[in-house]
mmCIF file of C-alpha atoms in Angstrom:
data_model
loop_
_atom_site.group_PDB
_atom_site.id
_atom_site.type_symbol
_atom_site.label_atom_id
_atom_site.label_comp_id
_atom_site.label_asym_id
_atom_site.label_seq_id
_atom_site.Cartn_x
_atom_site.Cartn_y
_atom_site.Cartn_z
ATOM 1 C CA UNK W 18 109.931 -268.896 18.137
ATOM 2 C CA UNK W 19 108.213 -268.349 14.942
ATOM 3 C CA UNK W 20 110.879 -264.323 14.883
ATOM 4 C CA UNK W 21 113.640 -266.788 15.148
ATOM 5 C CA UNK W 22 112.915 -269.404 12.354
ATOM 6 C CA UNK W 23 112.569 -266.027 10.117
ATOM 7 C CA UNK W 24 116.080 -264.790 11.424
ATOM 8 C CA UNK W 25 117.236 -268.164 10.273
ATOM 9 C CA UNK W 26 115.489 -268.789 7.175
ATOM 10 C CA UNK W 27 113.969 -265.666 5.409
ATOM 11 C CA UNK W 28 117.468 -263.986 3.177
ATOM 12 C CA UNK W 29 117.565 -260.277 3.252
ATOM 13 C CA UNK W 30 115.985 -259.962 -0.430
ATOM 14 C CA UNK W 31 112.989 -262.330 0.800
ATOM 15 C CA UNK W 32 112.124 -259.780 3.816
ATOM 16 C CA UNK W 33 112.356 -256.590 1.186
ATOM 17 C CA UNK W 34 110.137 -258.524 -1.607
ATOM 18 C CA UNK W 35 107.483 -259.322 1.833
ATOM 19 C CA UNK W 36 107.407 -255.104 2.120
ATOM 20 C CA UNK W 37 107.468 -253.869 -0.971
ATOM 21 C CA UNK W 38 103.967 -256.028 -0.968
ATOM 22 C CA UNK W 39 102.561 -254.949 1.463
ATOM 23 C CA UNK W 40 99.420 -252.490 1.879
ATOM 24 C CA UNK W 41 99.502 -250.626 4.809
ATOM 25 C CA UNK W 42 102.187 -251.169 7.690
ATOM 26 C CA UNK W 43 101.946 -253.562 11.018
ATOM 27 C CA UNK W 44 102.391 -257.447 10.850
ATOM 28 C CA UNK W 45 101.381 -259.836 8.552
ATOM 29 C CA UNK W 46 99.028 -263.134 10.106
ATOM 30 C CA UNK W 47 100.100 -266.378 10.607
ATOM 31 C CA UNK W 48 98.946 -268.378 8.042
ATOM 32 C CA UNK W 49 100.888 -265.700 5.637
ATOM 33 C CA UNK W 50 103.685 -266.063 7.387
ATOM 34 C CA UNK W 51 103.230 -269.827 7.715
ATOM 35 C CA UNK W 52 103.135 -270.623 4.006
ATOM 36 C CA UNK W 53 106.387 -267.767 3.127
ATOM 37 C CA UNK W 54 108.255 -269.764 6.208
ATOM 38 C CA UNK W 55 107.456 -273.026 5.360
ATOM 39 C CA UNK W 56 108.592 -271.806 1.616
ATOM 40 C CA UNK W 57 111.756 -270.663 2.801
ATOM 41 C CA UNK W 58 112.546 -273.525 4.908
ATOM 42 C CA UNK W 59 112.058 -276.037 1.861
ATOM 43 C CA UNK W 60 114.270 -274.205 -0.025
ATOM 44 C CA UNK W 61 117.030 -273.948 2.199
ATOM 45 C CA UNK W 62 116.449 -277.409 3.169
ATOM 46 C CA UNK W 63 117.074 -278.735 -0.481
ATOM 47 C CA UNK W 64 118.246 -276.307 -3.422
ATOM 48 C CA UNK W 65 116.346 -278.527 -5.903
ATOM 49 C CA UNK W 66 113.036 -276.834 -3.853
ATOM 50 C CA UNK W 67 114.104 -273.720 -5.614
ATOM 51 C CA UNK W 68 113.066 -274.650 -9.589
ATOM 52 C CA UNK W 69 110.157 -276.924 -8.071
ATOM 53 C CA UNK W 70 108.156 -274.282 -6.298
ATOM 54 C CA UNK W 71 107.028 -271.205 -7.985
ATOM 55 C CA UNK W 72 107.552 -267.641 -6.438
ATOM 56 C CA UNK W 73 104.225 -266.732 -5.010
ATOM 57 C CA UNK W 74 102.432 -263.572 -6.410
ATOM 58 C CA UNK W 75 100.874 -262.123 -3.203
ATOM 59 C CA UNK W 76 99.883 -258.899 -1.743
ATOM 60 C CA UNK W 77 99.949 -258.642 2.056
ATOM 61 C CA UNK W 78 97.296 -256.192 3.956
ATOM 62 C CA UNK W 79 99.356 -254.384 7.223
ATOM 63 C CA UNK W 80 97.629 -255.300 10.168
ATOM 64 C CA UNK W 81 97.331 -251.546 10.946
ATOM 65 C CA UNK W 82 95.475 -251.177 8.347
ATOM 66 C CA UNK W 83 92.821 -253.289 10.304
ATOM 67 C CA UNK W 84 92.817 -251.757 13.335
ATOM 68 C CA UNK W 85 92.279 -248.486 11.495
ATOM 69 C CA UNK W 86 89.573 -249.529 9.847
ATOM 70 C CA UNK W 87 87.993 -250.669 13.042
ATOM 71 C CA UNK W 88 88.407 -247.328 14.536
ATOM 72 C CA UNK W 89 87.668 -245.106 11.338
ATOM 73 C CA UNK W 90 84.019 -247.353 11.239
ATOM 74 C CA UNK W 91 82.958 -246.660 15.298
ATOM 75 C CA UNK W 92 84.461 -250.492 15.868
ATOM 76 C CA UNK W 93 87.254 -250.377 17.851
ATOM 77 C CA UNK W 94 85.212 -249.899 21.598
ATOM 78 C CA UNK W 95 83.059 -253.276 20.373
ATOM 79 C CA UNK W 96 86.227 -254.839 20.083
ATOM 80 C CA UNK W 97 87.766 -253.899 23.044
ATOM 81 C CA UNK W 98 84.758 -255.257 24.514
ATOM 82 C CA UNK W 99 84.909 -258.630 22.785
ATOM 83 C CA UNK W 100 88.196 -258.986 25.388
ATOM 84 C CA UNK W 101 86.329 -259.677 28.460
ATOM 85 C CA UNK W 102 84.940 -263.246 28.846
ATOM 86 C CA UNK W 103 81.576 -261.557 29.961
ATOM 87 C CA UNK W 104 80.556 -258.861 27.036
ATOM 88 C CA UNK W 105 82.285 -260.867 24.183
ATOM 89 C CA UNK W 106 79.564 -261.097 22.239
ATOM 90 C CA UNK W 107 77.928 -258.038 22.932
ATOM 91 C CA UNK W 108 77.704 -256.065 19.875
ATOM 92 C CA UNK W 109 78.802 -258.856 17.582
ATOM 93 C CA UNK W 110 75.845 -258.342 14.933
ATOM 94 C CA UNK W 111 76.453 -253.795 15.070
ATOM 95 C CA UNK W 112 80.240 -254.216 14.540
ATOM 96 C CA UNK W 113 79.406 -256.881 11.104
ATOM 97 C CA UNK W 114 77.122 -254.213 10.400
ATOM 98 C CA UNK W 115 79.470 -251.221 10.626
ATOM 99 C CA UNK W 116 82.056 -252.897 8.913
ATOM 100 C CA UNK W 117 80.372 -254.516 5.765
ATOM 101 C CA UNK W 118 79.684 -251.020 5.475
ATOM 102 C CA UNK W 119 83.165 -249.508 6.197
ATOM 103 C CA UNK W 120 84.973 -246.889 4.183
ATOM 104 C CA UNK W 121 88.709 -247.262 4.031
ATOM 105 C CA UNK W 122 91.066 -243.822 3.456
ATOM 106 C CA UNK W 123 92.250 -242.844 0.184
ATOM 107 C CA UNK W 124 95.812 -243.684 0.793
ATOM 108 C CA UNK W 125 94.887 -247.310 1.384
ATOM 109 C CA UNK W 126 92.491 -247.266 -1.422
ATOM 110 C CA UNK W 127 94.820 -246.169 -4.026
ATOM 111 C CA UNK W 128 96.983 -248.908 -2.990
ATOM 112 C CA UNK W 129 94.053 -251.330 -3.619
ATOM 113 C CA UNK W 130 93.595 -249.990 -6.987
ATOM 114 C CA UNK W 131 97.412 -250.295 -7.827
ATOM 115 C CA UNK W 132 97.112 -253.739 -6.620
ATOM 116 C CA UNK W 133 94.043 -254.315 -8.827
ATOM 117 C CA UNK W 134 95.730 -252.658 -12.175
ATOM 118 C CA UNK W 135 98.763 -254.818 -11.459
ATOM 119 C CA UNK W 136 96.208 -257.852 -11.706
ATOM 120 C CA UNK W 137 95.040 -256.953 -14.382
ATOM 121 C CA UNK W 138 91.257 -258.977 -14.722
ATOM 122 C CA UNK W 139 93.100 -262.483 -13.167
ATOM 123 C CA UNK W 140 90.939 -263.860 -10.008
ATOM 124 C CA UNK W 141 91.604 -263.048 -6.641
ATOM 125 C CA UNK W 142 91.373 -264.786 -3.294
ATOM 126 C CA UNK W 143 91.228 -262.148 -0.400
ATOM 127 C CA UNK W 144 92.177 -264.562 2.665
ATOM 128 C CA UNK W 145 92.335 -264.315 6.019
ATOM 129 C CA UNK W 146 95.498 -263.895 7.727
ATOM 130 C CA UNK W 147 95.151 -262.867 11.565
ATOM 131 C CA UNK W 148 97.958 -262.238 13.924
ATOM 132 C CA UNK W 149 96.123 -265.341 15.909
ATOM 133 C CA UNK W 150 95.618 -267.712 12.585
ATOM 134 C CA UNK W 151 97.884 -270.484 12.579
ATOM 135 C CA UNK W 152 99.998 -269.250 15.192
ATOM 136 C CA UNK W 153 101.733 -272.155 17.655
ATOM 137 C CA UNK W 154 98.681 -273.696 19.726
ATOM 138 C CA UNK W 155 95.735 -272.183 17.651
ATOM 139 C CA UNK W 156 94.485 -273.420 14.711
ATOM 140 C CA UNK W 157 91.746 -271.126 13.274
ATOM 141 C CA UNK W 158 91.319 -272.917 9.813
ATOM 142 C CA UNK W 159 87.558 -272.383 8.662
ATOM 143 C CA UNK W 160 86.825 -269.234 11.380
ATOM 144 C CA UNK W 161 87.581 -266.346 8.962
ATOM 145 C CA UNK W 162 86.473 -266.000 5.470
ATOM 146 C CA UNK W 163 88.171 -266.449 2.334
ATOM 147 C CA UNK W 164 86.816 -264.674 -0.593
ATOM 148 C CA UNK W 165 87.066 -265.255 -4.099
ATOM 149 C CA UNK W 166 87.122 -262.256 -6.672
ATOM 150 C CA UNK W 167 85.778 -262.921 -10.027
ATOM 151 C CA UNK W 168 87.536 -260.047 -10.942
ATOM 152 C CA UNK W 169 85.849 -259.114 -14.148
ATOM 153 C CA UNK W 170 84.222 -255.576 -15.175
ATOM 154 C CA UNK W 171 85.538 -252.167 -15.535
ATOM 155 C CA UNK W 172 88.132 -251.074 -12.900
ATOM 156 C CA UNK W 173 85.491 -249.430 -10.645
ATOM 157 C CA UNK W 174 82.947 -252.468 -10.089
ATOM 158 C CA UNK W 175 86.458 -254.714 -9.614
ATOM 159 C CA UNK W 176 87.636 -252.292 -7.181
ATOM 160 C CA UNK W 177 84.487 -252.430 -5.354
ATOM 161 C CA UNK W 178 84.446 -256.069 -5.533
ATOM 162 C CA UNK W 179 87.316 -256.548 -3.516
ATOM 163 C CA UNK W 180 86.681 -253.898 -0.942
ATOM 164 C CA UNK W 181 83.451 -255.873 -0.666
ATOM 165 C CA UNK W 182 85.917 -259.045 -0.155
ATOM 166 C CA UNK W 183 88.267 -257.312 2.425
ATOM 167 C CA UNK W 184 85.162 -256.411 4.517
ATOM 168 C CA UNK W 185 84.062 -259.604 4.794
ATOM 169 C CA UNK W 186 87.023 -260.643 5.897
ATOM 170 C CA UNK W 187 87.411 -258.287 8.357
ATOM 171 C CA UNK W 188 83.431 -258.814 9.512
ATOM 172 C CA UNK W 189 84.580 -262.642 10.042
ATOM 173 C CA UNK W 190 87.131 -261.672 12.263
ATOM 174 C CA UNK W 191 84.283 -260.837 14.537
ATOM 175 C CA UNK W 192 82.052 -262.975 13.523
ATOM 176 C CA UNK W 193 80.397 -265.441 16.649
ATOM 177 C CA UNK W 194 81.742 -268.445 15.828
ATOM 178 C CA UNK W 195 85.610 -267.035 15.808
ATOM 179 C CA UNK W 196 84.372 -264.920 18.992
ATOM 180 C CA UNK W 197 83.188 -268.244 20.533
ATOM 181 C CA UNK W 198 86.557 -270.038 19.479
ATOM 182 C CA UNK W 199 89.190 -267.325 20.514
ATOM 183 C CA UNK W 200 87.344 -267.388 24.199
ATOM 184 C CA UNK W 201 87.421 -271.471 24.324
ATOM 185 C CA UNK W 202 91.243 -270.911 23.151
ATOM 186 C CA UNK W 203 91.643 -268.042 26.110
ATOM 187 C CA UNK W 204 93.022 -265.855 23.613
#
């Protein structure tokens, strides 16, 4: 559903603005794809939507770039394990652990510290944006972390600041109460 209300609404320049922002490869979450959609809809909905709202100013973090994370940082077997109803939460306080701790690859660093020079010093809210969040039947507003980046200093303790950000994130994605709700939701 949701691949067919982008077919109808996204325009061609939309989906090329969406990549060239994008960190990493793989899908973006729901509620990122939610809030561009529901953009896009207004717009073509009513042309006077197009002065009213402003274009947003958003990098987007490749859900591949995730998964590698997990599997770079000795995670991705505790996931795997979070999939069966009767060792979901086994491992749930290693994994936050392990990935507070994390190291991403230089690739995906430099990209974060392009990101950051763009920025300049302006704030920065690293939200969560799972394939699961928002999606049709599952609301996970309030499960996974949003962070806010003062986003002061020299470009090394800002940089740090918002890896700091992404990995708590990414620990909230396995954090027990989102465990808890993703097996009540069977998903």
């Amino acid at each position: 559903e949701m691949l067919e209300m982008i077919k109808k609404f996204f325009t061609h320049q939309e989906i090329i603005y969406i990549w060239k922002r994008m960190i990493g490869t793989g899908m973006i979450g729901g509620k990122t794809i939610g809030m561009l959609l529901a953009r896009a809809i207004l717009r073509n909905h009513n042309k006077r939507w197009i002065d009213i709202l402003e274009w947003h100013d958003s990098f987007f973090i490749g859900s591949d770039v995730y998964y590698s994370f997990l599997v770079n940082n000795n995670c991705w077997m505790i996931r795997q394990r979070q999939k069966n109803p009767d060792t979901f939460l086994d491992g749930v306080d290693e994994a936050r652990d392990r990935i507070l701790n994390g190291v991403f690859p230089d690739y995906i660093l430099k990209r974060f510290s392009d990101m950051l020079d763009y920025y300049g010093q302006s704030p920065i809210i690293v939200r969560s944006s799972s394939l699961l969040e928002d999606n049709f039947g599952n609301a996970f507003a309030g499960k996974y972390e949003s962070v806010f980046c003062a986003n002061q200093g020299g470009h090394k303790e800002r940089l740090e600041q918002f890896l700091n950000a992404v990995r708590a994130v990414y620990a909230s994605s396995m954090s027990r109460e989102a465990l808890e709700y993703r097996a009540k939701r069977g998903v």
